[in-house]
Amino acid sequence: MRVHARKSFALALLLALVATACNSNSQYFGKTAPPAAAELVYDNNAEPESLDPAKVSSATSFQLMEALFDGLTKYHPKTLEPMAGIATHYETNADSTRYTFYLRGHPNPRGTKLANTDTMREDYEAGRSAEDFSHGHHAPPDNTPARWSDGTIVTANDFVYSWRRAVDPETAADYANLVYYVKNAEEINEGKVRLVDRASGKICKDPSTGEDVVTTAKEIEADAHLSAMTRGCDVVKFMPEDLGVRAIDDFTLEVEMRAPTAFFLKISYLPIYSPVPRKAIEAARERGLESSWTQPENIVTSGAFLLKTWRPYDRIVIVKNPNYYEADTVSLDKITFLPITDPTTNVNLYKSGAADFMLSNRIPQPFIPTLREKKDFLIAPAFDAYLPRINTKRPPFDNVLVRYALNMSIDKKALTDFLGSGELPGRGVVPPLEGYDAPQNLIVTVAGKSYDVLAFDPSGARELLAQAGFKDGIGRDGRRLNVELMIYADEREKQIAEVVQEQWRNNLRVDVALVSQELKVFLKTQNDLQYNSVAQINWIGDYIDPNTFLDLFESDSANNATGWADPKYDALVTEANSETDAAARFKKLAECEKYLLKAMPVIPLYYATNVYLQKPYVRGFYPTLNDSHTYKYVWVDRNWKENVEEKQLAER
Amino acid sequence: MLRFVLRRLIVMIPLVLLVLTITFFMINLAPGSPFSRQRRLPPEIEANLNAKYGFDQPRMVQYGRFMARIFGFVYDPQTGHYTWHPYPDFGDSTKYVDRRVNDIIKEALPVSTVLGLTAYQIALFVGLALGILSSLRQNSWLDYLTMSVAVFGVSVPNFVLGPLLVIIFSLTLYWFPAARMEWAFEWGNFRIPTLRSLFLPAITLSAIYIAYIARMTRSGMLETLRQDYIRTARAKGLPEWRVVVGHALRGGLLPVVSFTGPALADLLAGTIVVETIFSVPGLGRYFIDAANNRDYFLLLGITAFFAIALMILNLLVDIAYAYLDPRIKYR
Amino acid sequence: MKAKEKRVSTDAVEGASLWQDAWRRLKRNRLAVIGGIVVALVVFLALFGAWFVTKYNGFTYETQDLTHKLASPTRLHPLGTDMLGRDLLVRLLYGSRISLLVGLVSTLVSVLIGVSYGAIAGYFGGRIDELMMRVVDILYSLPYIIMVVVLLAVFDRSLLLLFIALGAISWLTLARIVRGQVLSLKNEQFVEAARATGVSNLAIIFRHIVPNTLGPVIVYATLTIPTVILEEAFLSFLGLGVQPPMPSWGVLASEGAQAISVHPLVLIAPATLMAITLFSLNFLGDGLRDALDPQTRKV
């Protein structure tokens, strides 16, 4: 009887070993035969929560948004530099508070011309780029208007409608705050009101502060002083029509910012800035269900692809949009997006050739050593840092020496070697970024001795811990220090935490308890500062700038979660950000980071990577810092074998 | 009997409402809201979202509106009026914002049902066969093989068995797809997957049920085979298969039938692990999504469906009792 | 259908010898004895095995060696190492403790609750049965994950809470099974005879009817043990049950499942030990059932 079980296990073992053996001899992982047609399958890792550009919030949906909707601008598939989208030219005033965009179809656009397909071909011909994304095609003339997939022209009015819709509180867009840079967007989205003088029509000023009265209706009711002002002033609610965007003509869009926004072109590609098809949306609302406009039978798109099929949790199929302004540049006829969530299933589908490319950040750890040998396993830095938070309100973690000790006692190199997908040991909170000179060490003098608190230094860590009253990990009350490391329920999080736990145990001689919680419970415990010692979490930058990591730890940040708040730090960050010279600004931001690290409310654990599995015949698709891609430039290389050999020869 | 069935069906309505009520207040006790994310939303935006779904209202108002929806009365926050339609409306999903709960269930349920039924058929067929044979040949090699299969079925969990089958049959032999359904037929929400793509998930799903059914059939049969009436039947010269199928199986099947009610309900409403491993677009995946994301209305919708399925199946089980054992009577 | 003979003697004096009798019978069943010995061995290994391994190679269940992860068996590590370079043998043996405890205790509790509940519902029938079974339906319909999350939010994490969470579900189906059996059994002559002689209802249920339902109950219970053991891994993920790096069979299996195509031993080891234990429990269970079966006793 037991024999039977043994037999079946032996059989399984044998077959598994055979399978492993088959893996190891090829340079690539699994099948490499290209598809017969220009059709690819992208494994998107999850089911998109929406296909409405105003409502999407996940990287999964962002992939589809790029393919289906063109924004004002787009970005380079490799460098992420801004490129022409529906707009071809733009102008801005001296302090970057007003932008004028000239859209496709404008007879004589002015200002700065944005890079486009032509630029890419020129870059390739001049040897500045290794890949010809244009495939030799030319960009369409700027005076050819962009069209919706139903054939109608995309105009500046479409943008006005879409942006107003995005900030309308009724739309309840998750990412509405990304539009807050535009004048009045925040006030509209938050349902604020202003007091307007009946006689002059201007906003009333609060006599005591001399500032415009912009507040909430509740506030006016509650405040006797403000209610008194309503005798001479009207209470006017901010409506979507008040948004600082207008169509000067069909092809000229003027945007008024609320403050100088030099980096607007770095965010104007975001889906929430994309035009949405007013007719389709209103028709869906007429039918009684506005949200149904994103269904394949109703949707109208402006991007390189059309939505053909949306079978939730099964597949999304998009096909080439013949009405796209540069349809001839688009190489793929069809892309299928798969919502596979299980990491092992992802790898299996890729291996069996059922998926051609995918982001695979959640590959189970055991696969990594095998995959690292493969040429189709691509690793790129991500703008993503693991920053376990420390609860600085709970003793003894309110003592910075204890926090230093926690950081210095982790052998981060051992951890990143274990993870093995190109992760880098953490030094600071901002992941490596070109032009940004992050602090590499931080010398702190305690009791006459100097320590680099960013380095791995177990004996130094023990000394600092002893200084804080825990000699050999034992406190003055004779009890061993107990560190509680809280994680959310995830196999990878658990493995990372187990490594850290063992490091602390051995190097600090403290007790470490791991506490696993369901994600939503974890987030609540973390944000309410209800955790005992350390909460393990990562942060992915919203945009490519150090500020997206540094402003996390400002006093009023919703995601601070450490209890650490320092007005001096807030002032430093604000000051750095008002610097107009880019290099000087980065320098100042690096100072801020140093200041933050000195207080160490977080442990800079490691910098994560984006990992891709990409068949060798999938071309024009590059790993990027924020996992953004441009699907119109992706193509199938049926002769990839010869091309690879040629390249190797050329390199020799 | 008819009165009994009718009464049970009528009682079902308040019972399902009770399940929904308990679930409603239970979810609200669970920490975290539908809009608490790793990237915490600014409070004003969260307020907009709460207002949109009516979560800004007092709990009892939310509960009242939800219960009204069950009876088809949908509250429109803009006009403040209720509109009525002749079916329960579970409202919008807070996770899949473009879709309504009713649509999600309509679309995912048939897929789970096809998979679940297939798996249970396999389990019934294999389980009964193994169970009957091993009871007739007690302590033979066949009996021990059955036990081996059963022990294998329960001690190798489906998150292991699934990948194991995939490694063998998909990645080594290339007989079946590694995951995903292939559709033989797709027409609106009516979809039939191909047998080829259904095979591995159905086998994986059925393993544990094979184990239960085989073992329970065996023990039930052993018990009835010793009964006097079986001896009598044999003595009367009835052919062995008629003795086994007509008499022994009838009595020995009771535990399997009892087990079938909850087991089949579990299967029909979707299974989380197998649907995830094989990427099947069934209800199980939405259930785990709804629980993880606190997608209240989706979770309530699926729970309601599950409760109905369970109660109907248990009613059928009770009816089957009366058929299998005529002495069982219902008033 | 012909009337059956009454299966249980109503003679109260015989009650005392019932268990002695069963014990004698059990000892005669060779497979059951072997099963029992293996179970005892596994329990012994669970209690003391980890200590021996640590004595032998210096590794506790939490000692890591990141330079030797997923290593094949060596003299130092008889079963090789896991993902974090920890000794698999010591983790396996240490993990047996919680898994055996959880498996046996939770199952026992769910059997006690399920059998009594189902028997009472089935025996009294009518409105009582109706009410009790609808309660079971309701409990079975509630979303389990949310229930666990709420339990954890309200109460502190503890072993007791783990048993409650694990037992909360498994008794429901068992109650239905027992109730089904009892519905059929209560019409037997021996029950009517007992009733006629004035034996109290509870005595009839627990002395006469319940022993006759033990067949399916034991089968169901032995199959429930592994389900509960694996369920524990899921709960420990949610923060209930053992917390890492402490191992359990369920945790080891789910960790091993990740490495299934790369280093299958990390999966095969816990699965095999679990299967062996289960086989033994099955034989023991069959033996117990035969020993307790009133029908065979009469022979």
Tab-separated table of N, CA and C in Angstrom, chain A residues 1 4 8-9 12 15-16 18-19 31 47-52 55 57 169-177 180 189-190 289 291 294 310-315 338-342 345 348-349 352 518 520-521 523-524 527 537-540 542 558-559, chain B residues 31-42 44-45 48-49 52 78 95-100 103 107 144-145 148 152 156 164 166-168 171-172 174 178-181 183 186-189 191 276-281 285-286 289 291-294:
chain	number	residue	atom	x	y	z
A	1	MET	N	0.834	-1.206	0.000
A	1	MET	CA	0.000	0.000	0.000
A	1	MET	C	0.851	1.231	0.000
A	4	HIS	N	2.576	1.793	-3.183
A	4	HIS	CA	1.921	2.476	-4.296
A	4	HIS	C	2.192	3.969	-4.240
A	8	SER	N	4.069	6.333	-6.991
A	8	SER	CA	3.562	7.520	-7.677
A	8	SER	C	4.465	8.715	-7.425
A	9	PHE	N	4.994	8.793	-6.217
A	9	PHE	CA	5.918	9.897	-5.965
A	9	PHE	C	7.170	9.755	-6.802
A	12	ALA	N	6.464	10.849	-10.220
A	12	ALA	CA	6.409	12.312	-10.291
A	12	ALA	C	7.815	12.894	-10.269
A	15	LEU	N	9.572	12.333	-13.582
A	15	LEU	CA	9.084	13.213	-14.635
A	15	LEU	C	9.520	14.646	-14.394
A	16	ALA	N	9.487	15.025	-13.145
A	16	ALA	CA	9.905	16.389	-12.824
A	16	ALA	C	11.370	16.582	-13.180
A	18	VAL	N	13.027	14.927	-15.441
A	18	VAL	CA	13.116	14.981	-16.900
A	18	VAL	C	12.808	16.398	-17.363
A	19	ALA	N	11.744	16.953	-16.784
A	19	ALA	CA	11.346	18.303	-17.180
A	19	ALA	C	12.464	19.301	-16.896
A	31	LYS	N	9.758	27.421	-25.818
A	31	LYS	CA	9.647	27.505	-27.275
A	31	LYS	C	10.116	28.862	-27.805
A	47	GLU	N	-6.270	41.124	-13.991
A	47	GLU	CA	-7.425	41.607	-14.733
A	47	GLU	C	-7.517	43.123	-14.509
A	48	PRO	N	-7.545	43.917	-15.606
A	48	PRO	CA	-7.626	45.372	-15.403
A	48	PRO	C	-8.926	45.745	-14.696
A	49	GLU	N	-8.836	46.722	-13.783
A	49	GLU	CA	-10.028	47.081	-13.025
A	49	GLU	C	-10.984	47.916	-13.873
A	50	SER	N	-10.452	48.490	-14.960
A	50	SER	CA	-11.293	49.347	-15.785
A	50	SER	C	-10.579	49.599	-17.111
A	51	LEU	N	-11.340	50.003	-18.126
A	51	LEU	CA	-10.697	50.464	-19.365
A	51	LEU	C	-11.072	51.918	-19.620
A	52	ASP	N	-11.482	52.604	-18.588
A	52	ASP	CA	-11.831	54.012	-18.701
A	52	ASP	C	-10.608	54.836	-18.267
A	55	LYS	N	-10.500	56.333	-14.903
A	55	LYS	CA	-10.688	55.533	-13.693
A	55	LYS	C	-9.604	54.511	-13.422
A	57	SER	N	-6.190	52.672	-12.370
A	57	SER	CA	-5.248	52.997	-11.303
A	57	SER	C	-4.106	51.994	-11.202
A	169	PRO	N	-16.195	65.436	-9.245
A	169	PRO	CA	-16.273	64.492	-8.107
A	169	PRO	C	-17.186	63.303	-8.394
A	170	GLU	N	-18.149	63.490	-9.275
A	170	GLU	CA	-19.058	62.392	-9.563
A	170	GLU	C	-18.380	61.249	-10.281
A	171	THR	N	-17.353	61.556	-11.066
A	171	THR	CA	-16.599	60.500	-11.733
A	171	THR	C	-15.823	59.690	-10.698
A	172	ALA	N	-15.448	60.351	-9.604
A	172	ALA	CA	-14.711	59.708	-8.523
A	172	ALA	C	-13.480	58.968	-9.058
A	173	ALA	N	-12.632	59.715	-9.782
A	173	ALA	CA	-11.430	59.109	-10.338
A	173	ALA	C	-10.377	58.917	-9.242
A	174	ASP	N	-9.781	57.721	-9.211
A	174	ASP	CA	-8.734	57.410	-8.234
A	174	ASP	C	-7.553	58.369	-8.338
A	175	TYR	N	-7.167	58.623	-9.575
A	175	TYR	CA	-5.941	59.385	-9.803
A	175	TYR	C	-6.234	60.845	-10.134
A	176	ALA	N	-7.382	61.349	-9.704
A	176	ALA	CA	-7.720	62.737	-9.994
A	176	ALA	C	-6.631	63.679	-9.487
A	177	ASN	N	-5.945	63.281	-8.417
A	177	ASN	CA	-4.928	64.187	-7.868
A	177	ASN	C	-3.764	64.401	-8.823
A	180	TYR	N	-4.343	67.667	-10.358
A	180	TYR	CA	-4.391	68.833	-9.465
A	180	TYR	C	-3.410	69.950	-9.850
A	189	ASN	N	-12.540	68.957	-7.634
A	189	ASN	CA	-12.583	67.568	-7.221
A	189	ASN	C	-12.989	67.418	-5.757
A	190	GLU	N	-12.616	68.412	-4.948
A	190	GLU	CA	-12.945	68.319	-3.531
A	190	GLU	C	-14.278	68.972	-3.201
A	289	LEU	N	-26.444	53.118	-18.295
A	289	LEU	CA	-25.286	52.594	-17.603
A	289	LEU	C	-24.031	53.181	-18.238
A	291	SER	N	-20.986	53.329	-17.313
A	291	SER	CA	-19.738	52.570	-17.279
A	291	SER	C	-19.650	51.539	-18.407
A	294	THR	N	-17.114	51.248	-22.031
A	294	THR	CA	-15.826	50.609	-22.314
A	294	THR	C	-15.989	49.186	-22.860
A	310	TRP	N	-13.286	41.707	-24.903
A	310	TRP	CA	-12.920	41.814	-23.494
A	310	TRP	C	-13.682	40.739	-22.751
A	311	ARG	N	-12.979	39.648	-22.485
A	311	ARG	CA	-13.549	38.550	-21.732
A	311	ARG	C	-12.870	38.543	-20.377
A	312	PRO	N	-13.497	39.150	-19.372
A	312	PRO	CA	-12.793	39.312	-18.099
A	312	PRO	C	-12.214	37.997	-17.590
A	313	TYR	N	-11.025	38.090	-17.068
A	313	TYR	CA	-10.260	36.965	-16.528
A	313	TYR	C	-9.987	35.878	-17.563
A	314	ASP	N	-10.276	36.180	-18.830
A	314	ASP	CA	-9.935	35.216	-19.865
A	314	ASP	C	-8.953	35.852	-20.830
A	315	ARG	N	-9.372	36.921	-21.493
A	315	ARG	CA	-8.456	37.579	-22.423
A	315	ARG	C	-9.020	38.931	-22.868
A	338	LEU	N	-3.368	38.685	-21.486
A	338	LEU	CA	-3.875	37.634	-20.607
A	338	LEU	C	-3.807	38.082	-19.144
A	339	PRO	N	-4.862	37.789	-18.388
A	339	PRO	CA	-4.877	38.195	-16.976
A	339	PRO	C	-4.449	37.070	-16.032
A	340	ILE	N	-3.293	36.470	-16.269
A	340	ILE	CA	-2.869	35.331	-15.450
A	340	ILE	C	-2.250	35.844	-14.145
A	341	THR	N	-2.811	35.426	-13.013
A	341	THR	CA	-2.312	35.954	-11.748
A	341	THR	C	-1.302	35.036	-11.069
A	342	ASP	N	-1.410	33.744	-11.293
A	342	ASP	CA	-0.536	32.821	-10.577
A	342	ASP	C	0.874	32.848	-11.173
A	345	THR	N	1.966	29.711	-13.074
A	345	THR	CA	1.220	29.579	-14.323
A	345	THR	C	1.783	30.521	-15.383
A	348	ASN	N	4.838	28.955	-16.769
A	348	ASN	CA	4.478	27.795	-17.591
A	348	ASN	C	3.940	28.199	-18.956
A	349	LEU	N	3.066	29.213	-18.957
A	349	LEU	CA	2.477	29.641	-20.227
A	349	LEU	C	3.560	30.202	-21.143
A	352	SER	N	5.599	27.304	-22.503
A	352	SER	CA	4.920	26.506	-23.515
A	352	SER	C	4.625	27.310	-24.779
A	518	GLU	N	-3.288	39.791	6.459
A	518	GLU	CA	-3.913	39.994	5.169
A	518	GLU	C	-3.645	41.430	4.731
A	520	LYS	N	-5.106	44.094	3.415
A	520	LYS	CA	-5.909	45.243	3.867
A	520	LYS	C	-5.748	45.475	5.368
A	521	VAL	N	-5.609	44.378	6.117
A	521	VAL	CA	-5.412	44.518	7.562
A	521	VAL	C	-4.041	45.127	7.817
A	523	LEU	N	-2.345	47.114	5.862
A	523	LEU	CA	-2.325	48.537	5.520
A	523	LEU	C	-2.962	49.376	6.622
A	524	LYS	N	-4.037	48.857	7.169
A	524	LYS	CA	-4.707	49.601	8.235
A	524	LYS	C	-3.817	49.688	9.483
A	527	ASN	N	-0.947	52.139	8.644
A	527	ASN	CA	-1.297	53.546	8.547
A	527	ASN	C	-1.787	54.119	9.870
A	537	ILE	N	7.391	46.980	3.711
A	537	ILE	CA	6.599	47.424	2.560
A	537	ILE	C	7.532	48.085	1.559
A	538	ASN	N	7.144	48.063	0.298
A	538	ASN	CA	7.954	48.755	-0.708
A	538	ASN	C	7.193	49.963	-1.233
A	539	TRP	N	7.863	50.783	-1.996
A	539	TRP	CA	7.226	51.948	-2.592
A	539	TRP	C	7.690	52.088	-4.035
A	540	ILE	N	6.725	52.220	-4.933
A	540	ILE	CA	7.043	52.413	-6.345
A	540	ILE	C	6.801	53.870	-6.677
A	542	ASP	N	5.761	57.302	-8.278
A	542	ASP	CA	4.655	57.687	-9.160
A	542	ASP	C	5.171	58.262	-10.470
A	558	ALA	N	0.194	61.069	3.323
A	558	ALA	CA	-0.750	60.013	3.710
A	558	ALA	C	-0.043	58.676	3.850
A	559	ASN	N	1.127	58.562	3.236
A	559	ASN	CA	1.820	57.277	3.227
A	559	ASN	C	3.065	57.263	4.091
B	31	PRO	N	-11.259	44.765	9.008
B	31	PRO	CA	-10.484	45.990	8.830
B	31	PRO	C	-10.235	46.287	7.347
B	32	GLY	N	-10.133	47.572	7.030
B	32	GLY	CA	-9.844	47.964	5.649
B	32	GLY	C	-11.120	48.253	4.890
B	33	SER	N	-11.029	49.169	3.916
B	33	SER	CA	-12.193	49.520	3.116
B	33	SER	C	-11.891	49.188	1.655
B	34	PRO	N	-12.924	49.226	0.791
B	34	PRO	CA	-12.666	48.919	-0.625
B	34	PRO	C	-11.600	49.840	-1.219
B	35	PHE	N	-11.442	51.005	-0.625
B	35	PHE	CA	-10.537	51.974	-1.247
B	35	PHE	C	-9.233	52.146	-0.485
B	36	SER	N	-8.971	51.287	0.499
B	36	SER	CA	-7.653	51.368	1.132
B	36	SER	C	-6.672	50.613	0.259
B	37	ARG	N	-5.670	51.310	-0.187
B	37	ARG	CA	-4.717	50.733	-1.134
B	37	ARG	C	-3.328	50.875	-0.570
B	38	GLN	N	-2.400	50.158	-1.205
B	38	GLN	CA	-1.007	50.311	-0.804
B	38	GLN	C	-0.579	51.765	-0.983
B	39	ARG	N	-1.043	52.343	-2.078
B	39	ARG	CA	-0.824	53.773	-2.286
B	39	ARG	C	-2.074	54.459	-1.774
B	40	ARG	N	-1.992	54.983	-0.575
B	40	ARG	CA	-3.182	55.500	0.075
B	40	ARG	C	-3.756	56.681	-0.701
B	41	LEU	N	-5.051	56.678	-0.926
B	41	LEU	CA	-5.685	57.767	-1.667
B	41	LEU	C	-5.782	59.001	-0.780
B	42	PRO	N	-5.666	60.182	-1.396
B	42	PRO	CA	-5.916	61.398	-0.611
B	42	PRO	C	-7.339	61.335	-0.054
B	44	GLU	N	-9.796	63.303	0.243
B	44	GLU	CA	-10.906	63.885	-0.518
B	44	GLU	C	-11.347	62.942	-1.629
B	45	ILE	N	-10.355	62.286	-2.248
B	45	ILE	CA	-10.695	61.368	-3.339
B	45	ILE	C	-11.405	60.147	-2.778
B	48	ASN	N	-14.922	61.094	-2.324
B	48	ASN	CA	-15.684	61.051	-3.576
B	48	ASN	C	-16.114	59.623	-3.891
B	49	LEU	N	-15.173	58.679	-3.717
B	49	LEU	CA	-15.482	57.285	-4.014
B	49	LEU	C	-16.543	56.762	-3.054
B	52	LYS	N	-19.828	58.023	-4.058
B	52	LYS	CA	-20.337	57.414	-5.277
B	52	LYS	C	-21.032	56.084	-4.992
B	78	GLN	N	-28.847	60.593	-7.202
B	78	GLN	CA	-29.020	61.904	-7.820
B	78	GLN	C	-30.449	62.420	-7.664
B	95	LYS	N	-14.250	47.049	-7.231
B	95	LYS	CA	-12.925	46.731	-7.752
B	95	LYS	C	-12.935	46.836	-9.273
B	96	TYR	N	-13.883	46.167	-9.912
B	96	TYR	CA	-13.992	46.220	-11.368
B	96	TYR	C	-15.012	47.283	-11.717
B	97	VAL	N	-14.560	48.544	-11.743
B	97	VAL	CA	-15.475	49.676	-11.721
B	97	VAL	C	-16.324	49.805	-12.981
B	98	ASP	N	-15.942	49.145	-14.075
B	98	ASP	CA	-16.754	49.254	-15.282
B	98	ASP	C	-17.907	48.256	-15.286
B	99	ARG	N	-17.979	47.408	-14.251
B	99	ARG	CA	-18.926	46.301	-14.370
B	99	ARG	C	-19.843	46.188	-13.158
B	100	ARG	N	-21.005	45.606	-13.415
B	100	ARG	CA	-21.969	45.391	-12.340
B	100	ARG	C	-21.843	43.971	-11.816
B	103	ASP	N	-23.672	41.333	-13.779
B	103	ASP	CA	-23.012	40.932	-15.023
B	103	ASP	C	-21.855	39.986	-14.745
B	107	GLU	N	-21.633	36.097	-16.054
B	107	GLU	CA	-20.590	35.722	-16.976
B	107	GLU	C	-19.712	34.604	-16.424
B	144	TYR	N	-6.542	-1.999	-1.542
B	144	TYR	CA	-5.411	-1.182	-1.103
B	144	TYR	C	-5.071	-0.113	-2.140
B	145	LEU	N	-5.249	-0.475	-3.407
B	145	LEU	CA	-5.018	0.535	-4.448
B	145	LEU	C	-5.996	1.699	-4.260
B	148	SER	N	-4.864	3.786	-1.597
B	148	SER	CA	-3.719	4.594	-2.031
B	148	SER	C	-4.189	5.810	-2.809
B	152	PHE	N	-3.676	9.530	-1.609
B	152	PHE	CA	-2.985	10.446	-2.510
B	152	PHE	C	-3.866	11.672	-2.776
B	156	VAL	N	-2.216	15.073	-1.225
B	156	VAL	CA	-1.563	15.945	-2.201
B	156	VAL	C	-2.560	17.039	-2.548
B	164	LEU	N	1.783	19.709	-10.817
B	164	LEU	CA	2.404	18.425	-11.136
B	164	LEU	C	1.858	17.887	-12.463
B	166	VAL	N	0.511	19.621	-14.768
B	166	VAL	CA	0.937	20.523	-15.839
B	166	VAL	C	2.344	20.160	-16.298
B	167	ILE	N	3.233	19.918	-15.321
B	167	ILE	CA	4.607	19.570	-15.682
B	167	ILE	C	4.620	18.303	-16.541
B	168	ILE	N	3.827	17.328	-16.138
B	168	ILE	CA	3.851	16.059	-16.864
B	168	ILE	C	3.141	16.180	-18.214
B	171	LEU	N	3.957	20.400	-20.091
B	171	LEU	CA	5.298	20.904	-20.407
B	171	LEU	C	6.228	19.799	-20.873
B	172	THR	N	5.860	18.536	-20.604
B	172	THR	CA	6.727	17.450	-21.057
B	172	THR	C	6.106	16.709	-22.245
B	174	TYR	N	3.148	17.678	-23.783
B	174	TYR	CA	2.415	18.610	-24.662
B	174	TYR	C	1.045	18.073	-25.071
B	178	ALA	N	-1.226	24.293	-20.789
B	178	ALA	CA	-0.700	24.460	-19.432
B	178	ALA	C	-1.694	25.213	-18.545
B	179	ALA	N	-2.514	26.028	-19.152
B	179	ALA	CA	-3.527	26.767	-18.399
B	179	ALA	C	-4.493	27.365	-19.409
B	180	ARG	N	-5.519	28.045	-18.939
B	180	ARG	CA	-6.518	28.755	-19.741
B	180	ARG	C	-7.492	27.799	-20.418
B	181	MET	N	-8.686	28.303	-20.553
B	181	MET	CA	-9.722	27.572	-21.264
B	181	MET	C	-9.599	27.881	-22.750
B	183	TRP	N	-12.116	27.810	-25.985
B	183	TRP	CA	-13.565	27.752	-26.091
B	183	TRP	C	-13.971	27.014	-27.348
B	186	GLU	N	-18.604	30.004	-28.103
B	186	GLU	CA	-18.752	31.217	-27.302
B	186	GLU	C	-19.906	32.014	-27.863
B	187	TRP	N	-20.939	32.166	-27.066
B	187	TRP	CA	-22.059	32.970	-27.536
B	187	TRP	C	-22.596	33.741	-26.358
B	188	GLY	N	-22.249	35.030	-26.282
B	188	GLY	CA	-22.622	35.818	-25.114
B	188	GLY	C	-22.016	35.205	-23.870
B	189	ASN	N	-22.859	35.018	-22.849
B	189	ASN	CA	-22.358	34.426	-21.621
B	189	ASN	C	-22.358	32.914	-21.676
B	191	ARG	N	-20.777	29.801	-22.782
B	191	ARG	CA	-19.504	29.372	-23.339
B	191	ARG	C	-19.244	27.926	-22.954
B	276	THR	N	-7.379	29.628	-10.206
B	276	THR	CA	-6.209	30.506	-10.302
B	276	THR	C	-5.073	29.798	-11.029
B	277	ILE	N	-4.794	28.559	-10.630
B	277	ILE	CA	-3.676	27.838	-11.240
B	277	ILE	C	-3.891	27.679	-12.738
B	278	PHE	N	-5.127	27.349	-13.130
B	278	PHE	CA	-5.383	27.104	-14.546
B	278	PHE	C	-5.982	28.322	-15.237
B	279	SER	N	-6.008	29.431	-14.538
B	279	SER	CA	-6.528	30.671	-15.099
B	279	SER	C	-7.884	30.467	-15.772
B	280	VAL	N	-8.816	29.954	-15.015
B	280	VAL	CA	-10.177	29.746	-15.494
B	280	VAL	C	-11.010	30.961	-15.084
B	281	PRO	N	-11.734	31.580	-16.026
B	281	PRO	CA	-12.484	32.797	-15.673
B	281	PRO	C	-13.778	32.481	-14.930
B	285	ARG	N	-12.448	33.050	-8.691
B	285	ARG	CA	-11.452	34.124	-8.752
B	285	ARG	C	-12.066	35.444	-8.308
B	286	TYR	N	-13.325	35.655	-8.681
B	286	TYR	CA	-13.973	36.890	-8.252
B	286	TYR	C	-14.230	36.870	-6.761
B	289	ASP	N	-11.001	37.771	-5.113
B	289	ASP	CA	-10.797	39.202	-5.389
B	289	ASP	C	-11.692	40.046	-4.501
B	291	ALA	N	-13.106	39.279	-1.676
B	291	ALA	CA	-12.729	39.225	-0.263
B	291	ALA	C	-11.475	40.062	-0.023
B	292	ASN	N	-10.475	39.910	-0.884
B	292	ASN	CA	-9.222	40.638	-0.695
B	292	ASN	C	-9.399	42.139	-0.857
B	293	ASN	N	-10.301	42.550	-1.727
B	293	ASN	CA	-10.465	43.970	-2.003
B	293	ASN	C	-11.629	44.580	-1.254
B	294	ARG	N	-12.271	43.793	-0.412
B	294	ARG	CA	-13.459	44.269	0.305
B	294	ARG	C	-14.461	44.836	-0.690
